[in-house]
Amino acid sequence: EVPPTAGFVTDLGGILSEAKKRELEALMESFRKGSGHEIAVLTVPTLGNGAIEEFSLRVAREWGLGQADSHNGALLVIAVADRKLRIEVGRGLEGNITDAISGRILRGILAPAFRTGRFDEGVDAAVRALHAAAGGDYGPLEQAEQSDDSGGLVTVIVVVLFSLIVLHNRRRGAAHWTGGRGGFGPIIIGGPGRFGGGGGGSSGGFG
């Protein structure tokens, strides 16, 4: 079943702190106001016997991420017990959030953080990297004065590190984590998909 959206962050898997969810909601709303793009996060306890590719496509379609005429949205899906990750990208952002960039975010940012149980840090960095790749500015929010000065520094560091990762390694495709130590164990990367427009399948999107 496709769950109802709770906002930009729907944490059914229960891996994020309340403080981090509030921070991410404000950040993502600011990004929507400034850029017009919509990037959301969904965590679920498990997919059961379902495939993350099919599930993430259905969620992206039913949630209607991005503007209807441009499909400029993206969705990060995390299946906690299954240790599966996937990024779905709308056609309006596929030139910005490419397969290579999606892979770098999943492999280079989320997977290492999750292996050591740093869920808040991993999701935060992944969202900021997606924002940087999608492009656009952050818009003003009423809650902006609550943020401390460290937020800007964190954003700069994430963008710089992410850019270095992309420049050094642009491999594409799926990966299966079998090594590493920490709380999340082996991680399966479902890979990036596409939604919006015509076609079908994980690389074609949906009508």
Coordinates of N, CA and C in Angstrom, one line a residue:
E1 N 0.8 -1.2 0.0 CA 0.0 0.0 0.0 C 0.9 1.2 0.0
V2 N 0.5 2.2 -0.8 CA 1.1 3.5 -0.8 C 0.7 4.3 0.4
P3 N 1.6 4.7 1.3 CA 1.1 5.4 2.5 C 0.8 6.9 2.2
P4 N 0.0 7.5 3.0 CA -0.3 8.9 2.8 C 1.0 9.7 3.2
T5 N 1.2 10.8 2.5 CA 2.3 11.6 2.8 C 2.1 12.4 4.1
A6 N 3.2 12.5 4.9 CA 3.1 13.3 6.1 C 3.8 14.6 5.9
G7 N 4.1 15.0 4.6 CA 4.9 16.2 4.3 C 6.1 15.8 3.5
F8 N 7.1 16.5 3.5 CA 8.3 16.1 2.8 C 9.1 15.0 3.4
V9 N 8.8 14.7 4.7 CA 9.5 13.6 5.3 C 8.4 12.7 5.9
T10 N 8.3 11.5 5.4 CA 7.3 10.5 6.0 C 8.2 9.3 6.5
D11 N 8.4 9.3 7.8 CA 9.3 8.4 8.5 C 8.6 7.2 9.1
L12 N 8.0 6.4 8.3 CA 7.3 5.2 8.9 C 8.2 4.2 9.4
G13 N 9.5 4.2 9.0 CA 10.5 3.3 9.5 C 11.0 3.7 10.8
G14 N 10.7 4.9 11.3 CA 11.1 5.4 12.6 C 12.6 5.5 12.8
I15 N 13.4 5.9 11.8 CA 14.8 6.0 11.9 C 15.3 7.4 12.2
L16 N 14.4 8.4 12.1 CA 14.8 9.8 12.3 C 14.3 10.4 13.6
S17 N 15.1 11.3 14.2 CA 14.7 11.9 15.4 C 13.6 13.0 15.1
E18 N 12.8 13.4 16.0 CA 11.8 14.4 15.8 C 12.5 15.7 15.4
A19 N 13.6 16.0 16.1 CA 14.3 17.3 15.8 C 14.8 17.3 14.3
K20 N 15.3 16.2 13.8 CA 15.8 16.1 12.5 C 14.6 16.2 11.5
K21 N 13.5 15.6 11.8 CA 12.4 15.6 10.9 C 11.9 17.1 10.7
R22 N 11.8 17.8 11.8 CA 11.4 19.2 11.8 C 12.4 20.0 11.0
E23 N 13.7 19.8 11.2 CA 14.7 20.5 10.5 C 14.6 20.2 9.0
L24 N 14.5 19.0 8.6 CA 14.4 18.6 7.2 C 13.1 19.2 6.5
E25 N 12.0 19.2 7.2 CA 10.8 19.7 6.7 C 11.0 21.2 6.3
A26 N 11.6 21.9 7.3 CA 11.8 23.4 7.0 C 12.8 23.6 5.8
L27 N 13.8 22.7 5.8 CA 14.8 22.9 4.7 C 14.2 22.6 3.4
M28 N 13.3 21.5 3.3 CA 12.7 21.1 2.0 C 11.6 22.1 1.6
E29 N 10.9 22.6 2.5 CA 9.9 23.6 2.2 C 10.6 24.9 1.6
S30 N 11.7 25.3 2.3 CA 12.5 26.4 1.8 C 13.0 26.2 0.4
F31 N 13.5 24.9 0.1 CA 14.0 24.6 -1.2 C 12.8 24.6 -2.2
R32 N 11.7 24.2 -1.9 CA 10.5 24.2 -2.8 C 10.2 25.6 -3.1
K33 N 10.2 26.5 -2.1 CA 9.8 27.9 -2.3 C 10.8 28.6 -3.2
G34 N 12.1 28.3 -3.0 CA 13.2 29.0 -3.8 C 13.4 28.4 -5.2
S35 N 13.2 27.1 -5.3 CA 13.6 26.5 -6.6 C 12.3 26.0 -7.4
G36 N 11.2 25.8 -6.7 CA 10.1 25.2 -7.4 C 10.1 23.7 -7.4
H37 N 11.3 23.0 -7.1 CA 11.4 21.6 -7.1 C 10.9 21.0 -5.8
E38 N 10.4 19.8 -5.8 CA 10.0 19.1 -4.6 C 10.8 17.7 -4.5
I39 N 11.5 17.6 -3.4 CA 12.2 16.4 -3.1 C 11.7 15.9 -1.7
A40 N 11.3 14.6 -1.7 CA 10.7 14.0 -0.5 C 11.5 12.8 -0.1
V41 N 11.2 12.4 1.2 CA 11.9 11.2 1.8 C 10.8 10.3 2.4
L42 N 10.8 9.1 2.1 CA 9.9 8.1 2.7 C 10.7 6.9 3.2
T43 N 10.5 6.6 4.5 CA 11.1 5.4 5.1 C 10.0 4.5 5.5
V44 N 10.2 3.2 5.2 CA 9.2 2.2 5.6 C 9.9 1.1 6.4
P45 N 9.2 0.4 7.2 CA 9.8 -0.7 8.0 C 10.3 -1.8 7.0
T46 N 9.4 -2.2 6.1 CA 9.8 -3.3 5.1 C 8.9 -3.2 3.9
L47 N 9.4 -3.8 2.8 CA 8.6 -3.9 1.6 C 7.8 -5.2 1.5
G48 N 8.0 -6.1 2.5 CA 7.5 -7.4 2.4 C 8.1 -8.2 1.2
N49 N 7.3 -8.7 0.4 CA 7.8 -9.4 -0.8 C 7.8 -8.5 -2.0
G50 N 7.6 -7.2 -1.9 CA 7.5 -6.3 -3.0 C 8.9 -5.8 -3.4
A51 N 9.0 -5.3 -4.6 CA 10.2 -4.8 -5.2 C 10.3 -3.3 -4.9
I52 N 11.4 -2.8 -4.5 CA 11.5 -1.3 -4.2 C 11.3 -0.5 -5.5
E53 N 11.7 -1.0 -6.6 CA 11.5 -0.3 -7.9 C 10.0 0.0 -8.1
E54 N 9.2 -1.0 -8.0 CA 7.8 -0.9 -8.3 C 7.1 0.0 -7.2
F55 N 7.5 -0.2 -6.0 CA 6.9 0.5 -4.9 C 7.2 2.0 -5.0
S56 N 8.5 2.3 -5.2 CA 8.9 3.8 -5.3 C 8.2 4.5 -6.5
L57 N 8.0 3.8 -7.6 CA 7.3 4.4 -8.7 C 5.9 4.7 -8.4
R58 N 5.2 3.7 -7.7 CA 3.8 4.0 -7.3 C 3.7 5.1 -6.3
V59 N 4.6 5.2 -5.4 CA 4.6 6.3 -4.4 C 4.8 7.6 -5.1
A60 N 5.8 7.7 -6.0 CA 6.0 9.0 -6.7 C 4.8 9.4 -7.5
R61 N 4.2 8.5 -8.1 CA 3.0 8.8 -8.9 C 1.8 9.3 -8.1
E62 N 1.5 8.5 -7.0 CA 0.4 8.9 -6.2 C 0.6 10.2 -5.4
W63 N 1.8 10.4 -5.0 CA 2.1 11.6 -4.2 C 2.2 12.8 -5.1
G64 N 2.4 12.6 -6.4 CA 2.4 13.8 -7.4 C 3.5 14.8 -7.1
L65 N 4.8 14.3 -6.9 CA 5.9 15.2 -6.6 C 6.2 16.1 -7.7
G66 N 6.5 17.3 -7.4 CA 6.9 18.3 -8.5 C 5.6 18.9 -9.1
Q67 N 5.9 19.8 -10.1 CA 4.8 20.4 -10.8 C 4.2 19.5 -11.8
A68 N 2.9 19.6 -12.0 CA 2.2 18.6 -12.9 C 2.7 18.7 -14.3
D69 N 3.1 19.9 -14.8 CA 3.5 20.1 -16.2 C 5.0 19.8 -16.4
S70 N 5.8 19.7 -15.3 CA 7.2 19.6 -15.5 C 7.8 18.3 -14.8
H71 N 7.1 17.7 -13.8 CA 7.5 16.5 -13.1 C 8.9 16.8 -12.5
N72 N 9.1 18.0 -11.9 CA 10.4 18.3 -11.3 C 10.4 17.9 -9.8
G73 N 10.3 16.6 -9.5 CA 10.3 16.1 -8.2 C 11.2 14.9 -8.1
A74 N 11.6 14.5 -6.9 CA 12.4 13.4 -6.7 C 12.0 12.8 -5.3
L75 N 12.2 11.5 -5.2 CA 11.8 10.7 -4.0 C 12.9 9.8 -3.6
L76 N 13.3 9.9 -2.3 CA 14.3 9.0 -1.7 C 13.5 8.0 -0.8
V77 N 13.6 6.7 -1.2 CA 12.9 5.6 -0.4 C 13.9 4.8 0.3
I78 N 13.6 4.5 1.6 CA 14.5 3.7 2.4 C 13.6 2.6 3.1
A79 N 13.9 1.4 2.8 CA 13.2 0.2 3.4 C 14.2 -0.3 4.5
V80 N 13.8 -0.1 5.7 CA 14.8 -0.3 6.8 C 15.2 -1.7 7.0
A81 N 14.2 -2.6 7.3 CA 14.5 -4.0 7.5 C 15.1 -4.7 6.3
D82 N 14.7 -4.3 5.1 CA 15.2 -4.9 3.9 C 16.6 -4.3 3.5
R83 N 17.0 -3.2 4.1 CA 18.2 -2.6 3.8 C 18.3 -2.2 2.3
K84 N 17.2 -1.6 1.8 CA 17.2 -1.2 0.4 C 17.0 0.3 0.3
L85 N 17.6 0.8 -0.7 CA 17.6 2.3 -0.9 C 17.3 2.5 -2.4
R86 N 16.6 3.6 -2.7 CA 16.3 3.9 -4.1 C 15.9 5.4 -4.2
I87 N 16.3 6.0 -5.3 CA 16.0 7.4 -5.7 C 15.2 7.3 -6.9
E88 N 13.9 7.9 -6.9 CA 13.1 8.1 -8.1 C 13.2 9.6 -8.5
V89 N 13.4 9.8 -9.8 CA 13.6 11.1 -10.2 C 12.6 11.5 -11.3
G90 N 11.9 12.6 -11.2 CA 11.0 13.0 -12.2 C 11.7 13.5 -13.5
R91 N 11.0 13.4 -14.6 CA 11.7 13.8 -15.9 C 12.2 15.2 -15.9
G92 N 11.5 16.1 -15.1 CA 12.0 17.4 -15.1 C 13.3 17.6 -14.4
L93 N 13.8 16.6 -13.7 CA 15.1 16.8 -13.0 C 16.1 15.7 -13.4
E94 N 15.7 14.9 -14.4 CA 16.6 13.8 -14.8 C 17.9 14.3 -15.4
G95 N 17.9 15.6 -15.9 CA 19.2 16.1 -16.4 C 20.1 16.6 -15.3
N96 N 19.5 16.9 -14.2 CA 20.3 17.3 -13.0 C 20.7 16.2 -12.1
I97 N 19.7 15.4 -11.7 CA 20.0 14.3 -10.8 C 20.1 13.0 -11.7
T98 N 21.3 12.8 -12.2 CA 21.5 11.7 -13.2 C 21.6 10.4 -12.4
D99 N 21.7 9.3 -13.2 CA 22.0 8.0 -12.6 C 23.3 8.0 -11.8
A100 N 24.3 8.6 -12.4 CA 25.6 8.6 -11.7 C 25.5 9.4 -10.4
I101 N 24.9 10.5 -10.4 CA 24.8 11.3 -9.2 C 23.9 10.6 -8.1
S102 N 22.8 10.0 -8.6 CA 22.0 9.2 -7.6 C 22.8 8.1 -7.0
G103 N 23.6 7.4 -7.8 CA 24.4 6.3 -7.3 C 25.4 6.8 -6.3
R104 N 26.0 8.0 -6.5 CA 27.0 8.5 -5.6 C 26.3 8.9 -4.3
I105 N 25.1 9.4 -4.3 CA 24.4 9.7 -3.1 C 24.1 8.4 -2.3
L106 N 23.6 7.4 -3.0 CA 23.2 6.2 -2.3 C 24.5 5.5 -1.7
R107 N 25.5 5.4 -2.6 CA 26.7 4.6 -2.2 C 27.7 5.4 -1.3
G108 N 27.8 6.6 -1.6 CA 28.9 7.4 -1.0 C 28.4 8.2 0.2
I109 N 27.1 8.4 0.4 CA 26.6 9.2 1.5 C 25.7 8.4 2.4
L110 N 24.7 7.8 1.9 CA 23.7 7.1 2.7 C 24.3 5.7 3.3
A111 N 24.8 4.9 2.4 CA 25.3 3.6 2.8 C 26.3 3.6 4.0
P112 N 27.3 4.4 3.9 CA 28.3 4.5 4.9 C 27.7 5.0 6.3
A113 N 26.8 6.0 6.2 CA 26.2 6.5 7.4 C 25.3 5.5 8.0
F114 N 24.5 4.8 7.2 CA 23.6 3.8 7.7 C 24.3 2.6 8.4
R115 N 25.4 2.2 7.8 CA 26.1 1.1 8.4 C 26.5 1.3 9.8
T116 N 26.7 2.6 10.2 CA 27.1 2.9 11.5 C 26.0 3.5 12.3
G117 N 24.8 3.4 11.8 CA 23.6 3.8 12.6 C 23.4 5.3 12.6
R118 N 24.1 6.1 11.7 CA 24.0 7.5 11.7 C 22.9 7.9 10.7
F119 N 21.6 7.6 11.1 CA 20.5 7.8 10.2 C 20.2 9.3 10.0
D120 N 20.2 10.1 11.0 CA 19.9 11.5 10.9 C 20.9 12.2 10.0
E121 N 22.2 11.9 10.2 CA 23.3 12.5 9.5 C 23.2 12.0 8.0
G122 N 23.0 10.8 7.8 CA 22.9 10.3 6.4 C 21.8 10.8 5.6
V123 N 20.6 10.9 6.1 CA 19.5 11.4 5.4 C 19.6 12.9 5.2
D124 N 20.1 13.6 6.2 CA 20.3 15.0 6.0 C 21.3 15.3 4.9
A125 N 22.4 14.6 4.9 CA 23.4 14.9 3.9 C 22.9 14.5 2.5
A126 N 22.1 13.4 2.4 CA 21.6 13.0 1.1 C 20.6 14.0 0.6
V127 N 19.7 14.5 1.4 CA 18.8 15.5 1.0 C 19.5 16.8 0.5
R128 N 20.5 17.2 1.2 CA 21.3 18.4 0.8 C 22.0 18.2 -0.5
A129 N 22.5 17.0 -0.7 CA 23.2 16.6 -2.0 C 22.2 16.6 -3.1
L130 N 21.0 16.1 -2.9 CA 19.9 16.1 -3.9 C 19.6 17.6 -4.3
H131 N 19.4 18.4 -3.3 CA 19.1 19.8 -3.5 C 20.2 20.5 -4.3
A132 N 21.5 20.2 -4.0 CA 22.6 20.8 -4.7 C 22.6 20.3 -6.2
A133 N 22.3 19.0 -6.4 CA 22.3 18.5 -7.7 C 21.1 19.0 -8.6
A134 N 20.0 19.2 -7.9 CA 18.8 19.7 -8.6 C 19.0 21.1 -9.0
G135 N 19.7 21.9 -8.2 CA 19.9 23.3 -8.5 C 18.8 24.2 -8.0
G136 N 19.0 25.5 -7.9 CA 18.0 26.4 -7.4 C 18.4 26.9 -6.0
D137 N 17.7 28.0 -5.6 CA 17.9 28.6 -4.4 C 17.0 28.2 -3.3
Y138 N 17.3 28.5 -2.0 CA 16.4 28.3 -0.9 C 15.6 29.6 -0.7
G139 N 14.3 29.4 -0.4 CA 13.5 30.6 -0.2 C 13.3 30.9 1.3
P140 N 12.9 32.1 1.6 CA 12.8 32.4 3.1 C 11.6 31.7 3.7
L141 N 11.8 31.4 5.0 CA 10.7 30.8 5.8 C 10.6 31.6 7.1
E142 N 9.4 31.6 7.7 CA 9.2 32.3 8.9 C 10.0 31.7 10.0
Q143 N 10.4 30.4 9.9 CA 11.1 29.7 11.0 C 12.6 29.9 10.8
A144 N 13.0 30.7 9.8 CA 14.5 30.7 9.4 C 15.3 31.2 10.5
E145 N 14.8 32.1 11.4 CA 15.6 32.7 12.5 C 15.9 31.7 13.5
Q146 N 15.3 30.5 13.5 CA 15.6 29.5 14.5 C 16.8 28.7 14.2
S147 N 17.3 28.8 12.9 CA 18.4 28.0 12.5 C 19.7 28.7 13.0
D148 N 20.7 27.9 13.4 CA 22.0 28.5 13.8 C 22.9 28.7 12.6
D149 N 24.0 29.3 12.8 CA 24.9 29.6 11.7 C 25.6 28.4 11.1
S150 N 25.6 27.3 11.9 CA 26.3 26.1 11.4 C 25.6 25.4 10.2
G151 N 24.3 25.7 10.0 CA 23.6 25.1 8.9 C 24.3 25.5 7.6
G152 N 24.7 26.8 7.4 CA 25.3 27.2 6.1 C 26.6 26.5 5.9
L153 N 27.4 26.3 7.0 CA 28.7 25.6 6.9 C 28.5 24.2 6.5
V154 N 27.5 23.5 7.1 CA 27.2 22.1 6.8 C 26.9 22.0 5.4
T155 N 26.0 22.9 4.8 CA 25.6 22.8 3.4 C 26.8 22.9 2.5
V156 N 27.7 23.9 2.8 CA 28.9 24.1 2.0 C 29.8 22.8 2.0
I157 N 30.0 22.2 3.2 CA 30.8 21.0 3.3 C 30.2 19.9 2.5
V158 N 28.9 19.7 2.6 CA 28.2 18.6 2.0 C 28.4 18.8 0.5
V159 N 28.1 20.0 -0.1 CA 28.2 20.2 -1.5 C 29.6 20.0 -2.0
V160 N 30.6 20.4 -1.3 CA 32.0 20.3 -1.8 C 32.3 18.8 -1.8
L161 N 32.0 18.1 -0.7 CA 32.4 16.6 -0.7 C 31.6 15.9 -1.7
F162 N 30.3 16.2 -1.9 CA 29.5 15.5 -2.9 C 30.1 15.8 -4.3
S163 N 30.5 17.0 -4.6 CA 31.1 17.3 -5.9 C 32.4 16.5 -6.2
L164 N 33.2 16.3 -5.1 CA 34.4 15.6 -5.3 C 34.1 14.1 -5.6
I165 N 33.1 13.6 -4.9 CA 32.7 12.2 -5.1 C 32.2 12.0 -6.6
V166 N 31.4 12.9 -7.0 CA 30.9 12.8 -8.4 C 32.0 12.9 -9.4
L167 N 33.0 13.8 -9.2 CA 34.1 14.0 -10.1 C 35.0 12.8 -10.2
H168 N 35.2 12.1 -9.0 CA 36.1 11.0 -9.0 C 35.6 9.7 -9.4
N169 N 34.2 9.5 -9.4 CA 33.7 8.2 -9.7 C 32.3 8.4 -10.2
R170 N 32.1 8.0 -11.5 CA 30.8 8.2 -12.2 C 30.3 6.8 -12.6
R171 N 30.6 5.8 -11.9 CA 30.0 4.5 -12.3 C 28.5 4.5 -12.1
R172 N 27.8 3.7 -12.9 CA 26.4 3.6 -12.9 C 25.9 2.2 -12.5
G173 N 24.6 2.0 -12.3 CA 24.1 0.7 -12.1 C 23.8 0.4 -10.6
A174 N 23.4 -0.8 -10.3 CA 23.0 -1.3 -9.0 C 24.3 -1.8 -8.3
A175 N 24.2 -1.8 -7.0 CA 25.3 -2.4 -6.2 C 24.7 -3.1 -5.0
H176 N 25.4 -4.1 -4.6 CA 25.0 -4.9 -3.4 C 26.0 -4.9 -2.4
W177 N 25.8 -4.2 -1.2 CA 26.7 -4.1 -0.2 C 26.8 -5.5 0.6
T178 N 27.9 -6.1 0.6 CA 28.1 -7.3 1.4 C 29.1 -7.2 2.5
G179 N 29.8 -6.1 2.5 CA 30.8 -5.9 3.6 C 30.5 -4.8 4.5
G180 N 31.4 -4.4 5.3 CA 31.2 -3.3 6.2 C 30.7 -3.7 7.5
R181 N 30.8 -2.9 8.5 CA 30.4 -3.2 9.8 C 29.5 -2.1 10.4
G182 N 28.6 -2.3 11.3 CA 27.8 -1.3 11.8 C 26.3 -1.7 11.9
G183 N 25.5 -0.8 12.2 CA 24.1 -1.1 12.5 C 23.2 -1.5 11.4
F184 N 23.6 -1.1 10.1 CA 22.6 -1.3 9.0 C 22.9 -2.6 8.2
G185 N 24.1 -3.1 8.3 CA 24.5 -4.3 7.7 C 24.5 -4.2 6.2
P186 N 24.4 -5.3 5.4 CA 24.4 -5.2 3.9 C 23.3 -4.3 3.4
I187 N 23.6 -3.5 2.4 CA 22.6 -2.6 1.8 C 22.5 -2.9 0.4
I188 N 21.3 -3.0 -0.1 CA 21.0 -3.2 -1.5 C 20.5 -1.8 -2.1
I189 N 21.2 -1.4 -3.2 CA 20.9 -0.2 -3.8 C 20.0 -0.5 -5.0
G190 N 18.7 0.0 -4.9 CA 17.8 -0.3 -6.0 C 18.1 0.5 -7.2
G191 N 18.9 1.6 -7.1 CA 19.2 2.4 -8.3 C 18.3 3.5 -8.5
P192 N 18.6 4.4 -9.3 CA 17.7 5.5 -9.6 C 16.7 5.1 -10.6
G193 N 15.5 5.7 -10.6 CA 14.4 5.5 -11.5 C 13.9 6.8 -12.1
R194 N 12.9 6.7 -12.9 CA 12.4 7.9 -13.6 C 10.9 7.9 -13.5
F195 N 10.3 9.0 -13.2 CA 8.8 9.1 -13.3 C 8.4 10.4 -14.0
G196 N 7.1 10.4 -14.4 CA 6.6 11.5 -15.2 C 6.8 11.2 -16.7
G197 N 5.8 11.7 -17.4 CA 5.8 11.5 -18.9 C 5.4 10.1 -19.3
G198 N 5.9 9.6 -20.4 CA 5.4 8.3 -20.9 C 6.4 7.3 -20.6
G199 N 6.2 6.1 -21.2 CA 7.1 5.0 -21.1 C 6.8 4.1 -19.9
G200 N 7.6 3.2 -19.6 CA 7.4 2.3 -18.5 C 8.7 1.7 -18.0
G201 N 8.6 1.0 -16.9 CA 9.8 0.4 -16.3 C 10.7 1.4 -15.5
S202 N 11.7 0.9 -14.9 CA 12.5 1.7 -13.9 C 13.2 2.8 -14.6
S203 N 13.5 2.7 -15.9 CA 14.2 3.7 -16.6 C 13.3 4.5 -17.5
G204 N 12.0 4.2 -17.6 CA 11.1 4.9 -18.5 C 10.1 5.8 -17.8
G205 N 9.8 5.6 -16.6 CA 8.8 6.4 -15.9 C 7.4 5.9 -16.1
F206 N 6.4 6.7 -15.8 CA 5.0 6.2 -16.0 C 4.2 7.3 -16.6
G207 N 3.0 6.9 -17.1 CA 2.1 7.9 -17.7 C 1.2 8.5 -16.7

